[in-house]
Amino acid sequence: MEISANPQPIERLKLSEQAREAIRSRIISGEFPMGEKLTESGLVRLLGVSKSPIREALLQLEREGLIVLSANRTTRVFSMGASEIAELGELRLILESEAMRLACSRNPGPLARDLSDIVGRMEQALALDDSDTYKLLDHDFHRAIFEHCGNSYVEANFRMLSFRVQALRNRLSLDPKLNARSLQEHRRICDMVLSGEFDRALALLKNHISETTTNYLNRVADSDHGEASALPTVRIALAEMERFSRAALAAVGADTATVDAVTRALMHASTLGVDTHGFRLLPHYLRALAGGRINRRPSPRVAGGTGAACVLDADNAHGALATYQAVEIAIDKAREFGIGAVAIRGSSHFGAAGAYATEIARQGLMGLTFCNSDAFVRLHGGAERFHGTNPIAAAAPAEDGPPWLLDMATSSIPYNRVLLSQSIGIPLPENVASDTHGMNVTDPAAAEMLAPLGGALFGYKGAGLAGLSEVLSSAFSDAPLSAELPPMVSDDMSTPRGLGAFVLVLDPAAFSGAAAFRAVMTRYLKAIRQSAVAADQQVMAPGDREWKEAESRRVIGLKLDETTLVSLGEFARRNSIEALQVLSADG
């Protein structure tokens, strides 16, 4: 770390706090660049204090997410790739939208006065070409929304979030034209609050945050300095993603049935916005197929059963191929017996459980799918990883429109939430994660395992649901328990994992009748959507959010993060297949 500033000794009062403020201000201003290595000796010379308060300050800044301390005690300023910037923007959008809604309902007068005052000073700063002051006032504008929201927890979360937002603003908002447009947007938001048009103010705020995030991502894409060292998140047309997926899977030697099934399952997830189980998994699947963990040309077979039930030995096939074949078998049995059940063994990761339940519903029947996974969730009151996230999915058809669709994990939160909180330096909610001793933690860096759905008092319910998925996936097929499964993320891409899964199909014709069933489901969905809503809340039927996202993605394309894009680009070059064609950068 090169330090050119003249050392300014700090007074001896609360040295660690003053050191923290001094280091934080240099990170936020950009004096300490993203990824910059910080040394204790350099900070001692700069700030004129001993190592002890420096070390304490660095620990505090780590909790704020502004620095990263590695296992060998190397200290670096945080850095953010495009996907992390996009995720930070998404989180900011969630928090600030809620803060604006609360502030407008609880303290509209004080909020309007403060925003008006700040915008006036922003205009003065811009007229004087004082961009540094303008950026500080930009921060004050958004802070005022949180200060008037009347919720100390929301405000505290903004404080942790704001450090990184300020740092990004100072690094990436370098175009004077963007500042001029920013001022117009802030003035319009303020005018709507002053006139009492709070819904319009909220809509303008959401658009402002989204556009700001997009501008940051565009700046990263155009930067020659490589601070974020990443490609932007991109949009890719669904047909183009399908074309590439098929070509890539064929390139590793997968048979036609595997290519079809894997692409179909990934397309379901990415179209509905379940990106954690969408095409971001394709690089992993390609490695597993190439390495032999997943059988590229399997021969699944019915290994036993009677009447409406059977076991499908998947021959270490990809989970999508095994489960879609189980769906076909279970549907045939349900049409004959009213119910069809297939237990799967010798399978692998099957992605989004809802893909298979949805396929069943589209054929006019009700479907339920279950799968266990390698252990990462403790029991209620437990102190070790025991269950996987063990998803449960169910779908049922209605007269018109998409089916009722439930697709859920049985853990308190997805593990990706832990990674996001760690990335941006904000705490986890209470009672969703535990340390190595099973004690609840809010520090994402200390999270060793997830808590079951239901929280501290009712986690036994989530553990019970996980157990349901465990029993159906393992006991009926004689497959490994979650704690016995090899981990999905591993250097070993040659040893099959042998997962189990379970598919259950019910034919309405054997019960109330197909027409009656669809009519009841239609009334049920209508009743949900028209039910009374609590103040400032929203009621949605299971699947509504996903179907709405699917409509959008069919027009603007699916979202792919830069890590996956780079990985697939390298795969394309190595295997001489046409690279993915990108539609546009996305925030």
Coordinates of C-alpha atoms in Angstrom, one line a residue:
M1 CA 0.0 0.0 0.0
E2 CA 1.5 3.3 -1.0
I3 CA 0.6 6.2 1.3
S4 CA 1.2 9.7 0.1
A5 CA -0.9 11.7 2.6
N6 CA 0.9 13.6 5.4
P7 CA 0.5 11.7 8.7
Q8 CA -2.0 13.4 10.9
P9 CA -1.7 12.0 14.5
I10 CA -5.0 11.1 16.1
E11 CA -5.9 12.2 19.6
R12 CA -5.7 9.4 22.1
L13 CA -9.4 9.5 23.0
K14 CA -11.2 6.4 21.5
L15 CA -8.4 5.7 19.2
S16 CA -10.0 2.6 17.6
E17 CA -13.2 4.5 16.7
Q18 CA -11.2 7.4 15.2
A19 CA -9.0 5.0 13.3
R20 CA -12.1 3.3 12.0
E21 CA -13.6 6.6 10.8
A22 CA -10.3 7.6 9.1
I23 CA -10.0 4.3 7.3
R24 CA -13.7 4.2 6.4
S25 CA -13.6 7.7 4.9
R26 CA -10.6 6.8 2.7
I27 CA -12.3 3.6 1.5
I28 CA -15.6 5.4 0.7
S29 CA -13.8 8.3 -1.0
G30 CA -11.8 5.9 -3.2
E31 CA -8.4 7.0 -1.7
F32 CA -8.1 3.3 -0.8
P33 CA -9.1 1.5 -4.1
M34 CA -11.2 -1.7 -4.2
G35 CA -9.0 -4.7 -3.6
E36 CA -6.2 -2.6 -2.2
K37 CA -4.0 -4.4 0.3
L38 CA -3.8 -2.6 3.6
T39 CA -0.9 -3.2 6.0
E40 CA -0.9 -2.5 9.7
S41 CA 2.5 -0.8 9.5
G42 CA 1.2 1.5 6.7
L43 CA -1.9 2.5 8.6
V44 CA 0.2 3.1 11.8
R45 CA 2.4 5.6 9.9
L46 CA -0.6 7.2 8.2
L47 CA -2.8 7.6 11.3
G48 CA -0.1 8.0 14.0
V49 CA -1.4 5.3 16.3
S50 CA -0.2 1.9 17.6
K51 CA -1.2 -1.4 16.1
S52 CA -3.7 -2.3 18.7
P53 CA -6.4 0.3 17.8
I54 CA -5.7 -0.3 14.1
R55 CA -6.5 -4.0 14.6
E56 CA -9.7 -3.2 16.5
A57 CA -10.7 -0.8 13.8
L58 CA -10.1 -3.3 11.1
L59 CA -12.3 -5.9 12.9
Q60 CA -15.1 -3.3 13.1
L61 CA -14.7 -2.4 9.4
E62 CA -14.8 -6.1 8.5
R63 CA -18.2 -6.3 10.2
E64 CA -19.3 -3.3 8.1
G65 CA -18.3 -5.1 4.9
L66 CA -15.7 -2.6 3.9
I67 CA -12.6 -4.8 4.3
V68 CA -11.9 -8.5 3.9
L69 CA -9.6 -10.3 6.4
S70 CA -8.2 -13.5 4.9
A71 CA -7.2 -16.6 6.9
N72 CA -3.6 -15.5 6.7
R73 CA -4.5 -12.1 8.2
T74 CA -4.0 -10.3 4.9
T75 CA -6.3 -7.2 4.8
R76 CA -7.8 -5.8 1.6
V77 CA -10.5 -3.3 0.8
F78 CA -13.6 -5.0 -0.4
S79 CA -14.2 -5.5 -4.1
M80 CA -17.4 -6.2 -6.0
G81 CA -18.1 -7.9 -9.3
A82 CA -21.0 -7.1 -11.4
S83 CA -23.3 -9.7 -10.0
E84 CA -22.6 -8.5 -6.5
I85 CA -23.3 -4.9 -7.5
A86 CA -26.6 -6.1 -9.1
E87 CA -27.5 -8.0 -5.9
L88 CA -26.6 -5.0 -3.7
G89 CA -29.0 -2.9 -6.0
E90 CA -31.7 -5.5 -5.5
L91 CA -31.3 -5.4 -1.7
R92 CA -31.3 -1.6 -1.7
L93 CA -34.4 -1.6 -3.8
I94 CA -36.2 -3.8 -1.3
L95 CA -35.1 -1.9 1.8
E96 CA -35.5 1.7 0.5
S97 CA -38.9 1.0 -1.1
E98 CA -40.2 -0.2 2.3
A99 CA -38.6 2.8 4.0
M100 CA -40.3 5.2 1.6
R101 CA -43.6 3.5 2.1
L102 CA -43.3 3.8 5.9
A103 CA -42.0 7.4 5.8
C104 CA -44.8 8.6 3.6
S105 CA -47.4 7.0 5.8
R106 CA -45.9 8.0 9.2
N107 CA -43.9 11.2 8.7
P108 CA -44.9 12.8 5.4
G109 CA -44.5 16.4 6.5
P110 CA -41.0 16.1 8.0
L111 CA -39.9 13.9 5.1
A112 CA -41.1 16.4 2.5
R113 CA -39.3 19.3 4.3
D114 CA -36.0 17.5 4.6
L115 CA -36.0 16.2 1.0
S116 CA -36.9 19.7 -0.3
D117 CA -34.0 21.3 1.7
I118 CA -31.5 18.6 0.5
V119 CA -32.6 18.9 -3.2
G120 CA -32.1 22.7 -3.0
R121 CA -28.5 22.2 -1.7
M122 CA -27.9 19.5 -4.4
E123 CA -28.9 22.1 -7.1
Q124 CA -26.4 24.6 -5.6
A125 CA -23.6 22.0 -5.5
L126 CA -24.2 21.0 -9.1
A127 CA -24.3 24.7 -10.2
L128 CA -20.9 25.1 -8.6
D129 CA -19.6 21.9 -10.2
D130 CA -18.9 20.6 -6.7
S131 CA -19.4 16.9 -7.4
D132 CA -18.0 15.8 -4.0
T133 CA -20.6 17.8 -2.1
Y134 CA -23.3 16.6 -4.5
K135 CA -22.5 13.0 -3.8
L136 CA -22.7 13.6 0.0
L137 CA -26.0 15.3 -0.5
D138 CA -27.2 12.4 -2.7
H139 CA -26.4 10.1 0.3
D140 CA -28.2 12.5 2.7
F141 CA -31.4 12.4 0.5
H142 CA -31.7 8.7 0.7
R143 CA -30.7 8.6 4.4
A144 CA -33.5 11.0 5.1
I145 CA -36.0 8.5 3.8
F146 CA -34.8 5.9 6.3
E147 CA -34.6 8.4 9.2
H148 CA -38.3 9.2 8.8
C149 CA -39.5 5.6 8.3
G150 CA -40.0 5.1 12.0
N151 CA -38.3 1.7 12.1
S152 CA -34.9 1.6 13.8
Y153 CA -34.1 -1.9 12.4
V154 CA -34.7 -0.8 8.8
E155 CA -32.6 2.3 9.4
A156 CA -29.8 0.2 10.9
N157 CA -29.8 -2.1 7.9
F158 CA -29.5 0.9 5.6
R159 CA -26.5 2.2 7.6
M160 CA -24.6 -1.1 7.0
L161 CA -25.7 -1.0 3.3
S162 CA -24.8 2.6 2.8
F163 CA -21.1 2.3 3.3
R164 CA -20.8 0.2 0.1
V165 CA -23.3 2.2 -1.7
Q166 CA -21.3 5.4 -1.0
A167 CA -18.1 3.7 -2.1
L168 CA -19.6 2.6 -5.4
R169 CA -21.1 6.1 -5.9
N170 CA -17.8 7.8 -5.6
R171 CA -16.0 5.3 -7.9
L172 CA -18.6 4.8 -10.5
S173 CA -20.7 8.0 -10.7
L174 CA -18.1 9.9 -12.6
D175 CA -20.1 11.2 -15.6
P176 CA -21.4 14.8 -15.0
K177 CA -24.3 14.0 -17.2
L178 CA -25.4 11.3 -14.8
N179 CA -25.3 13.7 -11.9
A180 CA -27.5 16.1 -13.8
R181 CA -30.0 13.4 -14.6
S182 CA -29.7 12.2 -11.0
L183 CA -30.7 15.7 -9.8
Q184 CA -33.8 15.7 -12.0
E185 CA -34.8 12.3 -10.6
H186 CA -34.3 13.4 -7.0
R187 CA -36.3 16.6 -7.7
R188 CA -39.2 14.6 -9.2
I189 CA -39.3 12.3 -6.2
C190 CA -39.3 15.2 -3.8
D191 CA -42.1 17.0 -5.8
M192 CA -44.3 13.9 -5.6
V193 CA -43.8 13.7 -1.8
L194 CA -44.6 17.4 -1.4
S195 CA -47.8 17.1 -3.4
G196 CA -48.9 14.0 -1.5
E197 CA -48.6 11.7 -4.5
F198 CA -46.9 9.0 -2.5
D199 CA -47.5 6.1 -4.9
R200 CA -45.8 8.0 -7.7
A201 CA -43.0 9.0 -5.4
L202 CA -42.4 5.3 -4.6
A203 CA -42.5 4.3 -8.3
L204 CA -40.0 7.1 -9.2
L205 CA -37.7 6.0 -6.3
K206 CA -37.8 2.4 -7.5
N207 CA -37.0 3.4 -11.0
H208 CA -34.2 5.7 -9.8
I209 CA -32.5 2.9 -7.8
S210 CA -32.8 0.4 -10.7
E211 CA -31.3 2.9 -13.2
T212 CA -28.5 3.8 -10.8
T213 CA -27.6 0.1 -10.5
T214 CA -27.6 -0.3 -14.3
N215 CA -25.4 2.8 -14.6
Y216 CA -22.9 1.3 -12.1
L217 CA -22.9 -2.0 -14.1
N218 CA -22.3 -0.1 -17.4
R219 CA -19.5 1.7 -15.8
V220 CA -17.9 -1.6 -14.7
A221 CA -18.3 -2.9 -18.2
D222 CA -16.5 0.1 -19.7
S223 CA -13.9 0.5 -17.0
D224 CA -10.2 0.1 -18.1
H225 CA -9.1 -0.1 -14.4
G226 CA -10.6 -3.5 -13.6
E227 CA -11.5 -2.6 -10.0
A228 CA -14.5 -4.9 -10.2
S229 CA -12.7 -7.2 -12.6
A230 CA -15.9 -8.7 -13.9
L231 CA -18.4 -8.7 -16.8
P232 CA -21.8 -7.2 -16.3
T233 CA -24.8 -9.3 -15.6
V234 CA -26.5 -9.9 -19.0
R235 CA -29.8 -10.8 -20.6
I236 CA -29.9 -13.7 -23.0
A237 CA -32.8 -14.7 -25.2
L238 CA -34.5 -18.0 -24.1
A239 CA -34.0 -19.6 -27.5
E240 CA -30.3 -18.7 -27.6
M241 CA -29.8 -20.1 -24.1
E242 CA -31.5 -23.3 -25.2
R243 CA -29.4 -23.5 -28.3
F244 CA -26.2 -23.2 -26.3
S245 CA -27.3 -25.6 -23.6
R246 CA -28.0 -28.3 -26.1
A247 CA -24.7 -27.8 -27.9
A248 CA -22.7 -27.8 -24.7
L249 CA -24.3 -30.9 -23.3
A250 CA -23.8 -32.7 -26.6
A251 CA -20.2 -31.6 -26.6
V252 CA -19.5 -33.6 -23.4
G253 CA -21.1 -36.7 -24.9
A254 CA -24.5 -36.6 -23.2
D255 CA -27.2 -38.6 -25.1
T256 CA -30.2 -36.9 -26.6
A257 CA -32.5 -37.8 -23.8
T258 CA -30.1 -36.2 -21.2
V259 CA -29.7 -33.1 -23.4
D260 CA -33.4 -32.7 -23.6
A261 CA -34.2 -33.3 -20.0
V262 CA -31.4 -31.1 -18.5
T263 CA -32.1 -28.2 -20.9
R264 CA -35.9 -28.4 -20.1
A265 CA -35.4 -28.4 -16.3
L266 CA -32.9 -25.5 -16.5
M267 CA -35.2 -23.5 -18.8
H268 CA -38.1 -23.9 -16.3
A269 CA -36.0 -22.4 -13.5
S270 CA -34.4 -19.6 -15.4
T271 CA -37.6 -18.6 -17.1
L272 CA -39.5 -18.4 -13.8
G273 CA -36.7 -16.4 -12.2
V274 CA -35.4 -19.2 -10.0
D275 CA -31.9 -18.4 -11.1
T276 CA -30.2 -20.4 -8.3
H277 CA -31.5 -23.5 -10.0
G278 CA -31.3 -22.3 -13.6
F279 CA -28.5 -22.1 -16.1
R280 CA -26.0 -21.0 -13.5
L281 CA -25.8 -24.8 -12.8
L282 CA -24.9 -25.7 -16.4
P283 CA -21.1 -25.4 -15.8
H284 CA -21.3 -27.7 -12.8
Y285 CA -23.4 -30.2 -14.8
L286 CA -21.0 -30.1 -17.6
R287 CA -18.1 -30.9 -15.3
A288 CA -20.0 -33.8 -13.6
L289 CA -21.0 -35.3 -17.0
A290 CA -17.4 -35.0 -18.4
G291 CA -15.9 -36.4 -15.2
G292 CA -18.3 -39.4 -15.0
R293 CA -20.1 -38.5 -11.8
I294 CA -23.2 -38.3 -13.9
N295 CA -23.8 -41.0 -16.5
R296 CA -23.8 -39.5 -20.0
R297 CA -25.7 -42.3 -21.6
P298 CA -27.7 -44.0 -18.8
S299 CA -30.3 -46.8 -19.1
P300 CA -32.8 -46.2 -16.4
R301 CA -35.1 -49.2 -15.6
V302 CA -38.0 -50.0 -13.4
A303 CA -36.5 -52.2 -10.6
G304 CA -39.6 -53.3 -8.9
G305 CA -43.1 -52.4 -7.8
T306 CA -46.7 -53.3 -8.2
G307 CA -49.8 -51.7 -9.5
A308 CA -49.7 -47.9 -8.9
A309 CA -46.2 -47.9 -7.4
C310 CA -42.7 -48.7 -8.6
V311 CA -39.0 -48.0 -8.1
L312 CA -36.9 -46.4 -10.9
D313 CA -33.2 -47.2 -10.9
A314 CA -31.8 -44.2 -12.7
D315 CA -28.3 -45.7 -13.5
N316 CA -26.6 -42.6 -12.2
A317 CA -28.4 -40.4 -14.7
H318 CA -28.8 -36.7 -14.4
G319 CA -31.6 -35.9 -12.0
A320 CA -33.6 -34.2 -14.6
L321 CA -33.6 -37.2 -16.9
A322 CA -34.5 -39.6 -14.1
T323 CA -37.3 -37.4 -12.7
Y324 CA -38.9 -36.6 -16.0
Q325 CA -39.0 -40.3 -16.8
A326 CA -40.5 -40.9 -13.3
V327 CA -43.1 -38.3 -14.1
E328 CA -44.1 -40.1 -17.3
I329 CA -44.4 -43.5 -15.5
A330 CA -46.3 -42.0 -12.6
I331 CA -48.8 -40.2 -15.0
D332 CA -49.4 -43.4 -16.8
K333 CA -50.1 -45.2 -13.5
A334 CA -52.3 -42.4 -12.2
R335 CA -54.5 -42.5 -15.4
E336 CA -54.9 -46.3 -14.8
F337 CA -55.2 -46.5 -11.0
G338 CA -56.0 -42.9 -10.0
I339 CA -52.7 -42.6 -8.2
G340 CA -49.1 -43.1 -9.4
A341 CA -46.0 -43.1 -7.3
V342 CA -42.4 -43.6 -8.3
A343 CA -39.4 -43.8 -6.0
I344 CA -36.1 -42.9 -7.7
R345 CA -32.7 -44.2 -6.8
G346 CA -29.2 -43.9 -8.3
S347 CA -29.9 -40.3 -9.4
S348 CA -28.2 -36.9 -9.1
H349 CA -29.1 -33.3 -8.5
F350 CA -32.4 -32.6 -10.2
G351 CA -32.6 -28.8 -10.0
A352 CA -35.9 -27.0 -9.3
A353 CA -38.5 -29.5 -7.9
G354 CA -41.2 -27.3 -9.3
A355 CA -40.2 -28.2 -12.9
Y356 CA -41.6 -31.7 -12.6
A357 CA -44.7 -30.8 -10.6
T358 CA -45.5 -28.2 -13.2
E359 CA -45.2 -30.7 -16.0
I360 CA -47.7 -33.0 -14.3
A361 CA -50.2 -30.2 -13.8
R362 CA -49.9 -29.2 -17.4
Q363 CA -51.2 -32.6 -18.3
G364 CA -54.3 -32.1 -16.1
L365 CA -53.2 -34.0 -13.0
M366 CA -51.8 -32.9 -9.6
G367 CA -48.1 -33.6 -9.0
L368 CA -45.9 -33.6 -6.0
T369 CA -42.1 -34.0 -6.1
F370 CA -39.5 -34.5 -3.3
C371 CA -35.8 -34.8 -3.1
N372 CA -33.2 -34.8 -0.3
S373 CA -29.7 -33.3 -0.7
D374 CA -26.4 -33.3 1.1
A375 CA -26.7 -32.1 4.7
F376 CA -26.6 -28.4 5.5
V377 CA -29.6 -27.9 7.8
R378 CA -29.6 -28.7 11.5
L379 CA -32.5 -30.3 13.4
H380 CA -34.7 -28.2 15.7
G381 CA -32.4 -27.8 18.7
G382 CA -29.6 -29.6 16.9
A383 CA -25.9 -28.8 16.6
E384 CA -24.8 -30.6 13.4
R385 CA -25.7 -30.6 9.8
F386 CA -28.4 -33.2 9.4
H387 CA -30.9 -32.6 6.6
G388 CA -30.4 -31.1 3.2
T389 CA -32.6 -28.2 2.2
N390 CA -34.9 -31.0 1.0
P391 CA -37.4 -29.3 -1.3
I392 CA -41.1 -30.0 -1.7
A393 CA -43.0 -29.0 -4.8
A394 CA -46.7 -29.4 -5.7
A395 CA -48.7 -28.2 -8.7
A396 CA -52.4 -28.4 -9.6
P397 CA -54.2 -27.3 -12.8
A398 CA -57.0 -24.8 -13.0
E399 CA -59.5 -24.0 -15.8
D400 CA -57.5 -21.1 -17.2
G401 CA -54.0 -19.8 -16.8
P402 CA -51.0 -21.4 -15.2
P403 CA -51.3 -23.9 -12.4
W404 CA -51.2 -23.4 -8.6
L405 CA -47.5 -24.0 -7.9
L406 CA -45.7 -24.4 -4.6
D407 CA -41.9 -24.9 -4.7
M408 CA -40.1 -24.5 -1.4
A409 CA -37.1 -25.6 0.5
T410 CA -37.6 -26.8 4.1
S411 CA -34.7 -24.6 5.5
S412 CA -35.3 -21.2 7.1
I413 CA -33.5 -19.4 4.2
P414 CA -31.6 -20.5 1.1
Y415 CA -27.8 -20.7 1.6
N416 CA -27.4 -18.0 -1.1
R417 CA -28.9 -15.6 1.4
V418 CA -25.9 -16.2 3.7
L419 CA -23.5 -15.6 0.8
L420 CA -25.3 -12.3 -0.1
S421 CA -25.3 -11.0 3.5
Q422 CA -21.6 -11.9 3.8
S423 CA -20.8 -10.1 0.6
I424 CA -22.4 -6.8 1.4
G425 CA -21.7 -6.9 5.1
I426 CA -25.1 -6.9 6.7
P427 CA -26.3 -9.3 9.4
L428 CA -28.6 -12.2 8.9
P429 CA -32.1 -12.2 10.4
E430 CA -32.4 -13.8 13.8
N431 CA -32.9 -17.6 14.1
V432 CA -32.1 -18.6 10.5
A433 CA -28.5 -19.8 10.9
S434 CA -26.2 -21.4 13.5
D435 CA -22.5 -21.7 14.3
T436 CA -20.6 -25.0 14.8
H437 CA -22.3 -25.4 18.2
G438 CA -25.8 -25.0 17.0
M439 CA -26.1 -21.5 18.5
N440 CA -28.0 -18.9 16.5
V441 CA -25.8 -16.3 14.8
T442 CA -26.6 -13.2 12.7
D443 CA -23.0 -12.8 11.5
P444 CA -23.0 -14.5 8.1
A445 CA -19.3 -15.3 8.4
A446 CA -20.0 -17.5 11.5
A447 CA -22.9 -19.4 9.8
E448 CA -21.9 -23.1 9.7
M449 CA -25.4 -24.5 9.1
L450 CA -29.0 -23.3 8.4
A451 CA -31.9 -23.5 10.8
P452 CA -35.0 -25.4 9.7
L453 CA -38.1 -23.5 8.6
G454 CA -40.1 -22.2 11.5
G455 CA -37.5 -20.2 13.6
A456 CA -36.5 -20.6 17.2
L457 CA -39.9 -21.7 18.5
F458 CA -41.4 -23.6 15.6
G459 CA -38.4 -25.1 13.8
Y460 CA -39.7 -28.5 14.6
K461 CA -42.2 -27.9 11.8
G462 CA -39.6 -27.3 9.2
A463 CA -37.5 -30.2 10.5
G464 CA -40.6 -32.4 10.2
L465 CA -41.2 -31.3 6.6
A466 CA -37.5 -32.0 5.8
G467 CA -38.0 -35.4 7.3
L468 CA -41.0 -36.0 5.1
S469 CA -38.9 -35.3 2.0
E470 CA -36.1 -37.5 3.5
V471 CA -38.4 -40.5 4.1
L472 CA -40.0 -40.3 0.7
S473 CA -36.6 -39.8 -1.1
S474 CA -34.5 -42.3 0.8
A475 CA -36.6 -45.0 2.5
F476 CA -38.9 -45.9 -0.4
S477 CA -35.9 -46.2 -2.8
D478 CA -33.2 -47.4 -0.5
A479 CA -31.1 -44.4 -1.3
P480 CA -28.6 -42.5 1.0
L481 CA -29.8 -40.1 3.7
S482 CA -28.8 -36.5 3.5
A483 CA -25.9 -37.0 6.0
E484 CA -24.7 -39.9 3.9
L485 CA -24.6 -38.2 0.6
P486 CA -21.3 -37.0 -1.0
P487 CA -21.4 -33.2 -1.3
M488 CA -22.6 -31.6 -4.5
V489 CA -19.7 -29.1 -4.5
S490 CA -16.5 -31.2 -4.6
D491 CA -13.3 -31.8 -6.4
D492 CA -14.4 -35.3 -7.0
M493 CA -16.4 -35.3 -10.3
S494 CA -16.0 -39.0 -10.9
T495 CA -17.9 -40.7 -8.0
P496 CA -21.7 -40.9 -8.5
R497 CA -23.8 -39.5 -5.6
G498 CA -26.7 -41.9 -5.8
L499 CA -29.5 -39.5 -4.8
G500 CA -33.1 -40.6 -4.3
A501 CA -36.2 -38.7 -5.2
F502 CA -40.0 -39.3 -5.2
V503 CA -42.8 -38.4 -7.6
L504 CA -46.5 -38.7 -6.7
V505 CA -49.3 -38.1 -9.2
L506 CA -53.0 -37.9 -8.5
D507 CA -55.6 -38.0 -11.3
P508 CA -58.6 -35.7 -10.4
A509 CA -60.8 -37.9 -12.7
A510 CA -60.6 -40.7 -10.1
F511 CA -61.8 -38.4 -7.3
S512 CA -64.1 -35.4 -7.9
G513 CA -63.8 -35.5 -11.6
A514 CA -61.5 -33.4 -13.8
A515 CA -64.0 -30.7 -14.5
A516 CA -65.0 -30.3 -10.9
F517 CA -61.4 -30.3 -9.7
R518 CA -60.4 -27.5 -12.2
A519 CA -63.5 -25.5 -11.2
V520 CA -62.7 -25.7 -7.5
M521 CA -59.1 -24.8 -8.2
T522 CA -60.2 -21.8 -10.2
R523 CA -62.4 -20.6 -7.4
Y524 CA -59.7 -21.2 -4.9
L525 CA -57.1 -19.1 -6.8
K526 CA -59.6 -16.4 -7.4
A527 CA -60.5 -16.4 -3.7
I528 CA -56.8 -16.0 -2.8
R529 CA -56.2 -13.1 -5.1
Q530 CA -59.4 -11.3 -4.0
S531 CA -59.0 -12.0 -0.3
A532 CA -58.8 -9.1 2.2
V533 CA -55.3 -7.5 2.4
A534 CA -53.7 -6.1 5.5
A535 CA -52.5 -2.5 5.4
D536 CA -49.6 -2.0 3.1
Q537 CA -49.4 -5.8 2.3
Q538 CA -50.0 -7.9 -0.8
V539 CA -51.6 -11.3 -1.2
M540 CA -50.5 -13.6 -4.0
A541 CA -51.3 -17.2 -4.9
P542 CA -48.4 -19.7 -4.9
G543 CA -46.6 -19.3 -8.3
D544 CA -48.0 -15.9 -9.2
R545 CA -44.7 -14.1 -8.8
E546 CA -42.9 -16.7 -10.9
W547 CA -45.5 -16.7 -13.7
K548 CA -45.3 -12.9 -13.9
E549 CA -41.5 -13.1 -14.1
A550 CA -41.8 -15.7 -16.8
E551 CA -43.9 -13.4 -19.0
S552 CA -41.3 -10.7 -18.7
R553 CA -38.3 -13.0 -19.4
R554 CA -40.0 -14.3 -22.6
V555 CA -39.7 -10.8 -23.9
I556 CA -36.5 -9.4 -22.4
G557 CA -34.6 -12.7 -21.9
L558 CA -33.3 -14.6 -18.9
K559 CA -30.6 -13.2 -16.6
L560 CA -27.1 -14.8 -16.4
D561 CA -24.4 -13.8 -14.0
E562 CA -20.9 -12.9 -15.2
T563 CA -19.2 -15.9 -13.5
T564 CA -21.4 -18.3 -15.4
L565 CA -21.0 -16.3 -18.6
V566 CA -17.2 -16.5 -18.4
S567 CA -17.2 -20.2 -17.6
L568 CA -19.5 -21.0 -20.5
G569 CA -17.5 -18.8 -22.8
E570 CA -14.3 -20.7 -21.9
F571 CA -16.2 -24.0 -22.4
A572 CA -17.3 -22.8 -25.8
R573 CA -13.7 -21.9 -26.9
R574 CA -12.3 -25.3 -25.6
N575 CA -15.0 -27.3 -27.4
S576 CA -15.3 -25.2 -30.6
I577 CA -19.0 -24.3 -30.2
E578 CA -20.6 -21.0 -30.9
A579 CA -20.5 -18.7 -27.9
L580 CA -23.6 -17.3 -26.3
Q581 CA -25.0 -14.2 -27.9
V582 CA -25.9 -11.6 -25.4
L583 CA -28.9 -9.3 -25.7
S584 CA -27.9 -6.5 -23.3
A585 CA -26.3 -5.6 -20.0
D586 CA -28.8 -5.8 -17.1
G587 CA -29.1 -4.5 -13.6

